[in-house]
Amino acid sequence: MWFSKNKNKKASIPQSPLTSPAEESKQKVVIKLKTSLQQNIKTIQEALGKSSDIVTREIRIGKQGNIKAGILYTDGLTDTASLQNFILETLMLDLNEIDLQEKASPEQNLISVLKDVALTVGEIKEITSLEVIITSLLSGDTILLIDGYAQVLVISNKKWAERAVSEPTAQTVVRGPQEGFNENLRVNTALIRRRIKDPNLRIESKEIGVRTKTNIAIVYIQDIANEKIVEEVRLRLDRIDIDGVLEGGSLEALIQDSTYSPFPTILNSERPDVVASELLEGRIAIVVDGTPFVLVVPALFVQFFQSPEDYNQRTIIGSLVRFLRFIAFGISLLAPSVYIAITTFHQAMLPPSLLISLAAQREGVPFPAFIEVLIMEVTFEILREAGIRMPRSIGSAMSIVGAFVIGTAAVEAGLVSAMMVIVVSITAITSFVPASYEIAISVRIIRFVFIALAATFGIFGIVIGLIALVLHLCSLRSFGVPYMSPLAPFNVSDQKDTFIVFPIWKMTTRPHLIGKKNMVKQQDSASAKPAPPKK
Amino acid sequence: MKKYIFGLLFFSLFLSGCWDRRELNQLAIAVAFGFDKVDDEYLVSAQVVVPSEMSVNGGTGKSQVTLFTARGETVYEAFRKMTKESPRKIYPGHLQMLVIGEELAEEGIGKSLDVLSRDPEIRPDFYVVIAKESAATDILNVTTTIESVPANKMFKSLKVSEEAWAGTKSINLDELLTDLISEGKEAAVTGIRLIGDPKIGSSKQNVESIKPAATLQYDHLAVFKGDKLVGWLNENETVAYSYISNTVKSTARPISCPNEGVATIEVIKSKAEVKGDVKNGKPEININVQVKGNVGSVQCEINLNDLETIAELEKSFEKKGEENGKRTIESLQKNYNVDIFGFGEAIHRSNPKEWHKLKNNWDEEFSELTTNIKVDLTILRTGTTDRTFLEKVQE
């Protein structure tokens, strides 16, 4: 039974002495502070390896300065103005005349007195654990140590350089709020809170990353969001055991349902209005500190085609644009493969004049259509990637070269046919029409599979590919919700916001599978319909 | 392991692909075929597009089509033999025209058409025409203006003239085959003629002059008995045939005015009803043609504001139409004994039982068939003026 032994060995590995740093920290005993000020400062400094950005200041407070105290903060993360005005000034000048020792009683030691009476700062905590103290210090809090006490005061006066709330760059709209999330978790939750002033809006905080200790917030509306999905989100976040999370994307990778699917199962948005409307539908937002992109779960396929503009525009226009996005998705997915299939297998499908015109363009092109498409598509992908990475100042030079190389010059050199340039251009343009960039990237990959299928089997191959694609999409789930709903499983009332956008007053219910707990959005569509007053 | 086996099976799928793959520049796109008979062999000619000359940039000024010919015991053999001459395999999927030489038509066209109805690449929606007084190869060897691909010219010309003039009758392979196998209807196919000098006609020079030295023109209607050409109908008879077979979309018809001079009626709608009947074992056909038209031109002194004048014009048109129809049917009954109108089918529809007795002897029955033709014109409009200005023109 060699294999079963092997299995046992494998299972025992986590318990071996070679533990990961993450596990090591868990097993650490909580180190408490001593009463000596000097010793305490030394302990903290040693724990931080005497980093140059940690500022230590020893002061004397009380009558005649008979009490030794120490202040520690991280330079650059702490608001030095408030440190001076409300901490140093209070302690060193205002308290000069008062005998603090006298005020302290057995029930209330000096530390508590300072906290309750003296320091005019909003958030303040008494802490004894060294680990917590260090985390707070590194997050930008100020630490106040008093000689003779084994507790410290952690005073919250964080402030660091950050980007202001500015216009979203990746998800723009013509009409709608021009406000986007930034890198600060609190600003981001505030932007959401400002839109939903419901007491049921819950913001739960968590820390992810053993080393980065990234703050994240789970945001949901308690009486709408499905409790099971919220619990699932908590579970998946708790399961994470990684040294660091620096961006929402890596968090997404850690909690998403299917890693190898080209389709995203978590929506991200940098628009507070989008996140707020998703919350109102019963979804759950995950705000990650340091990322201007907020994650939203569960995400459905059709959601990636919904833009906030659909609702800001008139309903007919919104519907047309929504429908256009689905068509563009189809074109972007299939245009090159259909072109290959028709020109190399099913020439009879073309009208005679078009066939002759295409044949005329292909005269002298040395490659088969398949290779031609690959050349063009790969060139385009490279150009697109280069366009994102390169310094902005050479952007215009690059676009000229790109347009010229993949357009005119390639055709004139007889490398590709003119029609192929049109096909690839249309593919490229349409791939940016869906409201979400994520779905555009996924199409990018699948397109190549379809090109290969079309080059080997023609339309037959494309149909096989489409069947496989639909099967795959239907097998996906996002936090337990079928990815293709409300199309599969089909739900009639959810169709009001799928391919066409119904008037707002007709959307009386929330998405069936997500807002199940509290389905009704507005009571009665008949009374909500705008109409002149009745006599 | 399972994964690898699955992957292997999946990729082996791709091995079965590509067998019918052809790039566009591996095709010789044939737009017209010509069938002739020469010394017991088929002479097949294919008019093939030269794509490089068709490009938007204008090409090099050479002819936009080329003609490949090959001889063979069967048409199919000849097609394949064509690769001796052509650098690419003939692709017949976009065939527009089939021209059949008069000689072959007289011998019978059936045998040569089998390949066209059998080959999966060929769509049977191309027009079939008969080369009158010439070989099909010669017809395909003429350059044309406006439409620089001669097959396109032939195709569009036939389509437009059928819709606007009614003196021609288009028939595609599908319809032709249906007519050939039908018991109560014989085939009739439009003829095409080469007018002018065929030598200059094949050169680019031909289309460089304003009036080309050689042109292609549709004329006459070939009448078939079985699959053999037996004779030709002239233009007037073709018009009558179009009316009766209900293919008139629009046409112009001169009629005589009540007093003297002529006027033209523009026909804008025509609907023919052919009803069969058997009386005392004798078949009888009643044709009722409902025509709607406008007064197209007036070259006589009449008052179009007068309803009676309109009625007279209508009567004049009806009389002329009825006479023409009667004459055409009689001529077919006497000269060729061929029922191209599908009167047999009409009888079959109305009296299926009687038809089974008549069908074996239908040609004789047809020649003695009683036909009643009635034309009914309704004039709708008279154009932008009522009285013609000719009245005021000083002599």
Coordinates of N, CA, C and O in Angstrom, one line a residue, chain A residues 41-92:
Chain A
I41 N 10.5 51.8 25.1 CA 10.9 52.4 23.8 C 11.9 51.5 23.1 O 11.8 51.3 21.9
K42 N 12.8 51.0 23.9 CA 13.8 50.1 23.3 C 13.2 48.9 22.6 O 13.5 48.5 21.5
T43 N 12.2 48.3 23.3 CA 11.5 47.1 22.8 C 10.9 47.4 21.5 O 11.0 46.7 20.5
I44 N 10.2 48.5 21.4 CA 9.5 48.9 20.2 C 10.5 49.1 19.1 O 10.4 48.6 18.0
Q45 N 11.5 49.9 19.4 CA 12.5 50.2 18.4 C 13.2 49.0 17.9 O 13.5 48.9 16.7
E46 N 13.5 48.1 18.8 CA 14.2 46.9 18.3 C 13.2 46.0 17.4 O 13.7 45.4 16.5
A47 N 12.0 46.0 17.8 CA 11.0 45.2 17.0 C 10.9 45.8 15.6 O 10.7 45.1 14.6
L48 N 11.2 47.1 15.5 CA 11.1 47.7 14.1 C 12.5 47.8 13.5 O 12.6 48.4 12.4
G49 N 13.5 47.3 14.1 CA 14.8 47.3 13.5 C 15.3 48.7 13.3 O 16.1 49.0 12.4
K50 N 15.0 49.6 14.2 CA 15.4 51.0 14.2 C 15.2 51.7 12.8 O 16.1 52.3 12.3
S51 N 14.0 51.5 12.3 CA 13.7 52.1 11.0 C 13.8 53.6 11.1 O 13.5 54.2 12.1
S52 N 14.3 54.2 10.0 CA 14.6 55.6 10.1 C 13.3 56.5 10.1 O 13.3 57.7 10.4
D53 N 12.2 55.9 9.6 CA 11.0 56.7 9.5 C 10.2 56.7 10.9 O 9.1 57.3 10.9
I54 N 10.7 56.0 11.9 CA 10.0 56.0 13.1 C 10.6 57.1 14.0 O 11.8 57.1 14.3
V55 N 9.8 58.0 14.4 CA 10.3 59.2 15.2 C 10.0 58.9 16.6 O 8.9 58.6 17.0
T56 N 11.0 59.0 17.5 CA 10.9 58.9 18.9 C 11.1 60.2 19.6 O 12.1 60.9 19.3
R57 N 10.3 60.6 20.5 CA 10.4 61.9 21.2 C 10.1 61.6 22.7 O 9.1 61.1 23.0
E58 N 11.1 62.0 23.4 CA 10.9 61.8 24.9 C 10.6 63.2 25.5 O 11.3 64.1 25.2
I59 N 9.6 63.2 26.3 CA 9.1 64.5 26.9 C 8.9 64.3 28.4 O 8.8 63.2 28.9
R60 N 8.7 65.5 29.0 CA 8.4 65.4 30.4 C 7.1 66.2 30.6 O 6.9 67.3 30.0
I61 N 6.1 65.7 31.3 CA 4.9 66.3 31.5 C 4.5 66.4 33.0 O 5.2 66.0 33.8
G62 N 3.4 67.1 33.2 CA 3.0 67.3 34.6 C 3.7 68.5 35.3 O 4.4 69.2 34.7
K63 N 3.3 68.6 36.6 CA 3.9 69.7 37.3 C 5.4 69.6 37.4 O 5.9 68.5 37.8
Q64 N 6.1 70.6 37.1 CA 7.6 70.6 37.0 C 8.2 69.5 36.2 O 9.3 69.1 36.3
G65 N 7.3 69.0 35.4 CA 7.8 67.9 34.4 C 8.3 66.7 35.1 O 9.4 66.2 34.8
N66 N 7.6 66.3 36.1 CA 8.1 65.1 36.9 C 7.7 63.8 36.3 O 8.1 62.8 36.8
I67 N 6.9 63.8 35.3 CA 6.6 62.5 34.6 C 7.2 62.4 33.3 O 7.1 63.3 32.4
K68 N 7.9 61.3 33.1 CA 8.6 61.1 31.8 C 7.6 60.4 30.9 O 6.9 59.5 31.3
A69 N 7.6 60.8 29.7 CA 6.7 60.2 28.7 C 7.5 60.1 27.4 O 8.5 60.8 27.2
G70 N 7.0 59.3 26.5 CA 7.6 59.1 25.2 C 6.5 59.1 24.1 O 5.4 58.6 24.3
I71 N 6.9 59.7 23.0 CA 5.9 59.7 21.9 C 6.6 59.1 20.7 O 7.8 59.4 20.4
L72 N 5.9 58.1 20.0 CA 6.4 57.5 18.8 C 5.4 57.7 17.7 O 4.2 57.5 17.9
Y73 N 5.9 58.0 16.5 CA 5.0 58.0 15.3 C 5.8 57.7 14.1 O 7.1 57.8 14.1
T74 N 5.2 57.4 13.0 CA 5.8 57.1 11.8 C 5.8 58.3 10.9 O 4.7 58.9 10.7
D75 N 7.0 58.8 10.6 CA 7.0 60.0 9.8 C 6.4 59.8 8.4 O 6.7 58.9 7.7
G76 N 5.5 60.7 8.1 CA 4.9 60.6 6.7 C 3.5 60.0 6.8 O 2.7 60.3 5.9
L77 N 3.2 59.3 7.9 CA 1.9 58.7 8.0 C 1.1 59.4 9.0 O -0.1 59.1 9.2
T78 N 1.7 60.3 9.8 CA 1.0 60.9 10.9 C 0.9 62.4 10.6 O 1.7 63.0 10.0
D79 N -0.2 62.9 11.1 CA -0.5 64.3 10.9 C 0.3 65.1 11.9 O -0.1 65.2 13.1
T80 N 1.4 65.7 11.5 CA 2.3 66.4 12.4 C 1.6 67.7 13.0 O 1.9 68.0 14.2
A81 N 0.7 68.3 12.3 CA 0.1 69.5 12.8 C -0.8 69.1 14.0 O -0.7 69.8 15.0
S82 N -1.6 68.1 13.9 CA -2.5 67.7 15.0 C -1.6 67.1 16.1 O -2.0 67.3 17.3
L83 N -0.5 66.6 15.8 CA 0.4 66.0 16.8 C 0.9 67.2 17.7 O 0.9 67.1 18.9
Q84 N 1.3 68.3 17.0 CA 1.8 69.4 17.8 C 0.6 70.1 18.5 O 0.8 70.4 19.7
N85 N -0.5 70.4 17.8 CA -1.5 71.2 18.4 C -2.3 70.5 19.6 O -2.6 71.1 20.6
F86 N -2.6 69.2 19.3 CA -3.5 68.6 20.3 C -2.8 67.6 21.2 O -3.4 67.1 22.2
I87 N -1.6 67.2 20.9 CA -0.9 66.2 21.8 C 0.3 66.9 22.5 O 0.3 67.0 23.7
L88 N 1.3 67.4 21.7 CA 2.4 67.9 22.4 C 2.1 69.2 23.2 O 2.5 69.3 24.3
E89 N 1.3 70.1 22.5 CA 1.0 71.3 23.2 C 0.2 71.0 24.5 O 0.5 71.6 25.5
T90 N -0.8 70.2 24.4 CA -1.6 69.9 25.5 C -0.7 69.3 26.7 O -0.8 69.7 27.8
L91 N 0.1 68.3 26.3 CA 0.8 67.6 27.3 C 1.9 68.5 27.9 O 2.1 68.5 29.1
M92 N 2.6 69.2 27.1 CA 3.8 70.0 27.6 C 3.4 71.3 28.1 O 4.1 71.8 29.0

